[in-house]
């Protein structure tokens, strides 16, 4: 595909199925596209394949950018209802059996006091299960928010404060520029590799990761073996079973890790090592001032209590390492299995006992009443079980793919323009500093006149905010 108004050229795919590439001569071209002339250093890449096309029905985490006009009680995508169909069918049959026996054969009745006692215990168990699961969900979101914040901060530091030595030597300046872009790519590579690690995808050959780390020597890249690393696509029956919440249809999420014959290492940690090497090399080359390096690598927080000073290193790189450790803690420390088993057993005992306690008062209404009660109790428990791991591919998990795409866009925005110089935007004719007075007009005035204008602006704005249309009058005033 080509256009007449730009030098950018696109190629969707070639005969070998390589990723699309773009011409680097265009300023609008993303610097993260692979070169059409270069071959990947490691064979093959891993794609998540599906044997069926089901739209949003069987998808990964729900797309938060999509808007639905349906009321919440009618929505299915993201609902726990599909996972409740099989349990509710079983409970419906069970309630029907107990009701028919009680109606036509012998009354199977249990005292209502058992419903009260068990209900209190089940309520405590489900509350504990749900609160602990949601706490893990929130922790996962907090760690990813910390990753986004730290990545932006680190990218901004690198792009602005690492000098480009174009004036000293054009080749050095070009090398500095490409080094900065490489560092920004490593920031994105850390986020993408962390996403895959949290989903038990241990290799470096995934579509969205390979071109970011193919130039790095990593254990994950060296361990890739097409014969053992490629996972078979899921069949329609298996995907349907997972959608319905059938445990026997669920695959072991660590299957790829267990099948590896080599040490897989820790790809995000290895990427952090390369980022540290870049910072160290920049400091040694004199392109990164020491003060800025300290701000990037060791930002000190001091608390003045008498003569005591408490210094706590909170580096950007250390913060990314903290995100790595925190997300691994959330992933690898689920609710103890004893709690999960006990809560599940108590919940099912309560639901199974419902028909015995409802039939005397409700008769045939016992069947729908039991189904409704089971939906409420088992549904809340199922929600807690689903959000316990917020990094997976369930509908209600964190949309890590969207988060990585957003970070990619933000890093591209930072790298899209030359690092700004203060004189370019401060001394601009369009810079209305005080009221409608621009920098050139204020530069001709004395310092006292400028300070007088600042005092006047405070008084004028305070008075005009209480009047309708005051803002327009403020903009037309001059010092």
mmCIF file of N, CA and C in Angstrom, residues 194-260:
data_model
loop_
_atom_site.group_PDB
_atom_site.id
_atom_site.type_symbol
_atom_site.label_atom_id
_atom_site.label_comp_id
_atom_site.label_asym_id
_atom_site.label_seq_id
_atom_site.Cartn_x
_atom_site.Cartn_y
_atom_site.Cartn_z
ATOM 1 N N UNK A 194 7.099 -8.678 31.030
ATOM 2 C CA UNK A 194 6.451 -8.915 32.319
ATOM 3 C C UNK A 194 5.032 -9.438 32.115
ATOM 4 N N UNK A 195 4.326 -8.885 31.132
ATOM 5 C CA UNK A 195 2.981 -9.382 30.826
ATOM 6 C C UNK A 195 3.018 -10.865 30.482
ATOM 7 N N UNK A 196 3.945 -11.248 29.635
ATOM 8 C CA UNK A 196 4.038 -12.671 29.254
ATOM 9 C C UNK A 196 4.471 -13.537 30.431
ATOM 10 N N UNK A 197 5.369 -13.037 31.250
ATOM 11 C CA UNK A 197 5.816 -13.824 32.407
ATOM 12 C C UNK A 197 4.662 -14.068 33.371
ATOM 13 N N UNK A 198 3.824 -13.060 33.571
ATOM 14 C CA UNK A 198 2.698 -13.212 34.481
ATOM 15 C C UNK A 198 1.625 -14.142 33.919
ATOM 16 N N UNK A 199 1.682 -14.404 32.629
ATOM 17 C CA UNK A 199 0.746 -15.344 32.000
ATOM 18 C C UNK A 199 1.414 -16.685 31.721
ATOM 19 N N UNK A 200 2.555 -16.943 32.361
ATOM 20 C CA UNK A 200 3.284 -18.198 32.237
ATOM 21 C C UNK A 200 3.689 -18.458 30.791
ATOM 22 N N UNK A 201 4.084 -17.397 30.101
ATOM 23 C CA UNK A 201 4.605 -17.490 28.740
ATOM 24 C C UNK A 201 6.082 -17.101 28.798
ATOM 25 N N UNK A 202 6.978 -18.070 28.922
ATOM 26 C CA UNK A 202 8.335 -17.776 29.358
ATOM 27 C C UNK A 202 9.321 -17.401 28.269
ATOM 28 N N UNK A 203 8.928 -17.465 27.003
ATOM 29 C CA UNK A 203 9.900 -17.291 25.931
ATOM 30 C C UNK A 203 9.965 -15.840 25.459
ATOM 31 N N UNK A 204 10.827 -15.597 24.465
ATOM 32 C CA UNK A 204 11.010 -14.241 23.923
ATOM 33 C C UNK A 204 10.551 -14.145 22.483
ATOM 34 N N UNK A 205 9.899 -15.177 21.960
ATOM 35 C CA UNK A 205 9.544 -15.223 20.544
ATOM 36 C C UNK A 205 8.067 -14.908 20.291
ATOM 37 N N UNK A 206 7.425 -14.196 21.167
ATOM 38 C CA UNK A 206 6.025 -13.826 20.943
ATOM 39 C C UNK A 206 5.959 -12.635 19.987
ATOM 40 N N UNK A 207 4.842 -12.516 19.286
ATOM 41 C CA UNK A 207 4.724 -11.512 18.232
ATOM 42 C C UNK A 207 5.036 -10.098 18.701
ATOM 43 N N UNK A 208 4.561 -9.746 19.890
ATOM 44 C CA UNK A 208 4.727 -8.380 20.359
ATOM 45 C C UNK A 208 6.028 -8.167 21.132
ATOM 46 N N UNK A 209 6.858 -9.206 21.248
ATOM 47 C CA UNK A 209 8.069 -9.108 22.058
ATOM 48 C C UNK A 209 9.338 -9.388 21.269
ATOM 49 N N UNK A 210 9.260 -10.209 20.247
ATOM 50 C CA UNK A 210 10.473 -10.689 19.582
ATOM 51 C C UNK A 210 11.310 -9.552 19.025
ATOM 52 N N UNK A 211 10.686 -8.608 18.318
ATOM 53 C CA UNK A 211 11.475 -7.548 17.706
ATOM 54 C C UNK A 211 12.066 -6.588 18.735
ATOM 55 N N UNK A 212 11.561 -6.615 19.966
ATOM 56 C CA UNK A 212 12.095 -5.739 21.004
ATOM 57 C C UNK A 212 13.319 -6.319 21.691
ATOM 58 N N UNK A 213 13.460 -7.654 21.688
ATOM 59 C CA UNK A 213 14.550 -8.284 22.446
ATOM 60 C C UNK A 213 15.386 -9.230 21.599
ATOM 61 N N UNK A 214 15.153 -9.277 20.285
ATOM 62 C CA UNK A 214 15.897 -10.228 19.449
ATOM 63 C C UNK A 214 17.384 -9.928 19.425
ATOM 64 N N UNK A 215 17.769 -8.684 19.732
ATOM 65 C CA UNK A 215 19.184 -8.316 19.722
ATOM 66 C C UNK A 215 19.862 -8.578 21.065
ATOM 67 N N UNK A 216 19.103 -9.048 22.050
ATOM 68 C CA UNK A 216 19.648 -9.293 23.386
ATOM 69 C C UNK A 216 19.959 -10.772 23.562
ATOM 70 N N UNK A 217 20.992 -11.047 24.320
ATOM 71 C CA UNK A 217 21.321 -12.421 24.677
ATOM 72 C C UNK A 217 20.625 -12.753 25.995
ATOM 73 N N UNK A 218 19.596 -13.591 25.929
ATOM 74 C CA UNK A 218 18.790 -13.906 27.108
ATOM 75 C C UNK A 218 18.581 -15.411 27.207
ATOM 76 N N UNK A 219 18.325 -15.878 28.405
ATOM 77 C CA UNK A 219 18.028 -17.289 28.618
ATOM 78 C C UNK A 219 16.715 -17.667 27.941
ATOM 79 N N UNK A 220 15.730 -16.784 28.000
ATOM 80 C CA UNK A 220 14.428 -17.081 27.399
ATOM 81 C C UNK A 220 14.548 -17.236 25.897
ATOM 82 N N UNK A 221 15.391 -16.428 25.267
ATOM 83 C CA UNK A 221 15.581 -16.550 23.830
ATOM 84 C C UNK A 221 16.348 -17.795 23.447
ATOM 85 N N UNK A 222 17.359 -18.128 24.232
ATOM 86 C CA UNK A 222 18.163 -19.310 23.927
ATOM 87 C C UNK A 222 17.416 -20.610 24.209
ATOM 88 N N UNK A 223 16.438 -20.579 25.113
ATOM 89 C CA UNK A 223 15.727 -21.806 25.488
ATOM 90 C C UNK A 223 14.635 -22.182 24.509
ATOM 91 N N UNK A 224 14.333 -21.298 23.563
ATOM 92 C CA UNK A 224 13.215 -21.555 22.658
ATOM 93 C C UNK A 224 13.531 -22.717 21.725
ATOM 94 N N UNK A 225 12.609 -23.648 21.669
ATOM 95 C CA UNK A 225 12.710 -24.799 20.775
ATOM 96 C C UNK A 225 11.361 -24.970 20.078
ATOM 97 N N UNK A 226 11.307 -24.777 18.759
ATOM 98 C CA UNK A 226 10.003 -24.844 18.071
ATOM 99 C C UNK A 226 9.264 -26.153 18.297
ATOM 100 N N UNK A 227 10.009 -27.239 18.489
ATOM 101 C CA UNK A 227 9.343 -28.537 18.629
ATOM 102 C C UNK A 227 8.647 -28.701 19.968
ATOM 103 N N UNK A 228 9.220 -28.133 21.015
ATOM 104 C CA UNK A 228 8.642 -28.310 22.356
ATOM 105 C C UNK A 228 7.931 -27.070 22.857
ATOM 106 N N UNK A 229 8.218 -25.910 22.276
ATOM 107 C CA UNK A 229 7.664 -24.660 22.791
ATOM 108 C C UNK A 229 6.312 -24.322 22.192
ATOM 109 N N UNK A 230 6.039 -24.800 20.981
ATOM 110 C CA UNK A 230 4.763 -24.507 20.343
ATOM 111 C C UNK A 230 3.655 -25.313 21.016
ATOM 112 N N UNK A 231 2.634 -24.622 21.479
ATOM 113 C CA UNK A 231 1.482 -25.282 22.100
ATOM 114 C C UNK A 231 0.385 -25.474 21.068
ATOM 115 N N UNK A 232 -0.299 -26.603 21.149
ATOM 116 C CA UNK A 232 -1.368 -26.883 20.211
ATOM 117 C C UNK A 232 -2.536 -25.930 20.445
ATOM 118 N N UNK A 233 -3.176 -25.478 19.366
ATOM 119 C CA UNK A 233 -4.353 -24.609 19.543
ATOM 120 C C UNK A 233 -5.481 -25.351 20.231
ATOM 121 N N UNK A 234 -6.240 -24.626 21.014
ATOM 122 C CA UNK A 234 -7.352 -25.240 21.737
ATOM 123 C C UNK A 234 -8.494 -25.560 20.792
ATOM 124 N N UNK A 235 -9.124 -26.681 21.028
ATOM 125 C CA UNK A 235 -10.277 -27.067 20.225
ATOM 126 C C UNK A 235 -11.505 -26.276 20.670
ATOM 127 N N UNK A 236 -12.537 -26.359 19.833
ATOM 128 C CA UNK A 236 -13.788 -25.666 20.158
ATOM 129 C C UNK A 236 -14.392 -26.191 21.453
ATOM 130 N N UNK A 237 -14.306 -27.519 21.654
ATOM 131 C CA UNK A 237 -14.870 -28.100 22.871
ATOM 132 C C UNK A 237 -14.118 -27.616 24.106
ATOM 133 N N UNK A 238 -12.806 -27.528 23.989
ATOM 134 C CA UNK A 238 -12.007 -27.109 25.139
ATOM 135 C C UNK A 238 -12.268 -25.644 25.482
ATOM 136 N N UNK A 239 -12.328 -24.799 24.464
ATOM 137 C CA UNK A 239 -12.596 -23.379 24.715
ATOM 138 C C UNK A 239 -14.007 -23.187 25.256
ATOM 139 N N UNK A 240 -14.948 -23.961 24.731
ATOM 140 C CA UNK A 240 -16.307 -23.882 25.256
ATOM 141 C C UNK A 240 -16.385 -24.343 26.700
ATOM 142 N N UNK A 241 -15.636 -25.414 27.028
ATOM 143 C CA UNK A 241 -15.613 -25.871 28.415
ATOM 144 C C UNK A 241 -15.013 -24.846 29.356
ATOM 145 N N UNK A 242 -13.947 -24.180 28.916
ATOM 146 C CA UNK A 242 -13.362 -23.124 29.749
ATOM 147 C C UNK A 242 -14.337 -21.966 29.919
ATOM 148 N N UNK A 243 -15.065 -21.645 28.855
ATOM 149 C CA UNK A 243 -16.033 -20.553 28.942
ATOM 150 C C UNK A 243 -17.143 -20.873 29.937
ATOM 151 N N UNK A 244 -17.511 -22.163 30.018
ATOM 152 C CA UNK A 244 -18.558 -22.583 30.948
ATOM 153 C C UNK A 244 -18.022 -22.865 32.350
ATOM 154 N N UNK A 245 -16.700 -22.699 32.525
ATOM 155 C CA UNK A 245 -16.127 -22.870 33.854
ATOM 156 C C UNK A 245 -15.941 -24.304 34.269
ATOM 157 N N UNK A 246 -15.836 -25.242 33.317
ATOM 158 C CA UNK A 246 -15.641 -26.640 33.639
ATOM 159 C C UNK A 246 -14.173 -26.878 33.970
ATOM 160 N N UNK A 247 -13.897 -27.320 35.179
ATOM 161 C CA UNK A 247 -12.513 -27.455 35.623
ATOM 162 C C UNK A 247 -11.745 -28.512 34.829
ATOM 163 N N UNK A 248 -12.420 -29.573 34.370
ATOM 164 C CA UNK A 248 -11.704 -30.615 33.629
ATOM 165 C C UNK A 248 -11.275 -30.146 32.246
ATOM 166 N N UNK A 249 -11.817 -28.991 31.779
ATOM 167 C CA UNK A 249 -11.425 -28.441 30.474
ATOM 168 C C UNK A 249 -10.285 -27.443 30.588
ATOM 169 N N UNK A 250 -9.923 -27.079 31.800
ATOM 170 C CA UNK A 250 -8.874 -26.090 31.974
ATOM 171 C C UNK A 250 -7.499 -26.739 31.851
ATOM 172 N N UNK A 251 -6.622 -26.087 31.087
ATOM 173 C CA UNK A 251 -5.259 -26.578 30.926
ATOM 174 C C UNK A 251 -4.383 -26.052 32.052
ATOM 175 N N UNK A 252 -3.284 -26.728 32.274
ATOM 176 C CA UNK A 252 -2.299 -26.265 33.244
ATOM 177 C C UNK A 252 -1.633 -25.002 32.694
ATOM 178 N N UNK A 253 -1.791 -23.848 33.342
ATOM 179 C CA UNK A 253 -1.204 -22.616 32.786
ATOM 180 C C UNK A 253 0.318 -22.642 32.731
ATOM 181 N N UNK A 254 0.952 -23.506 33.517
ATOM 182 C CA UNK A 254 2.421 -23.603 33.529
ATOM 183 C C UNK A 254 2.936 -24.695 32.592
ATOM 184 N N UNK A 255 2.100 -25.111 31.640
ATOM 185 C CA UNK A 255 2.492 -26.199 30.746
ATOM 186 C C UNK A 255 3.748 -25.842 29.949
ATOM 187 N N UNK A 256 3.814 -24.629 29.426
ATOM 188 C CA UNK A 256 4.969 -24.229 28.620
ATOM 189 C C UNK A 256 6.248 -24.215 29.447
ATOM 190 N N UNK A 257 6.142 -23.815 30.711
ATOM 191 C CA UNK A 257 7.321 -23.777 31.577
ATOM 192 C C UNK A 257 7.800 -25.196 31.882
ATOM 193 N N UNK A 258 6.878 -26.106 32.140
ATOM 194 C CA UNK A 258 7.259 -27.470 32.491
ATOM 195 C C UNK A 258 7.839 -28.222 31.308
ATOM 196 N N UNK A 259 7.441 -27.864 30.096
ATOM 197 C CA UNK A 259 7.926 -28.577 28.918
ATOM 198 C C UNK A 259 9.312 -28.116 28.484
ATOM 199 N N UNK A 260 9.777 -27.017 28.999
ATOM 200 C CA UNK A 260 11.084 -26.507 28.585
ATOM 201 C C UNK A 260 12.200 -27.399 29.117
#
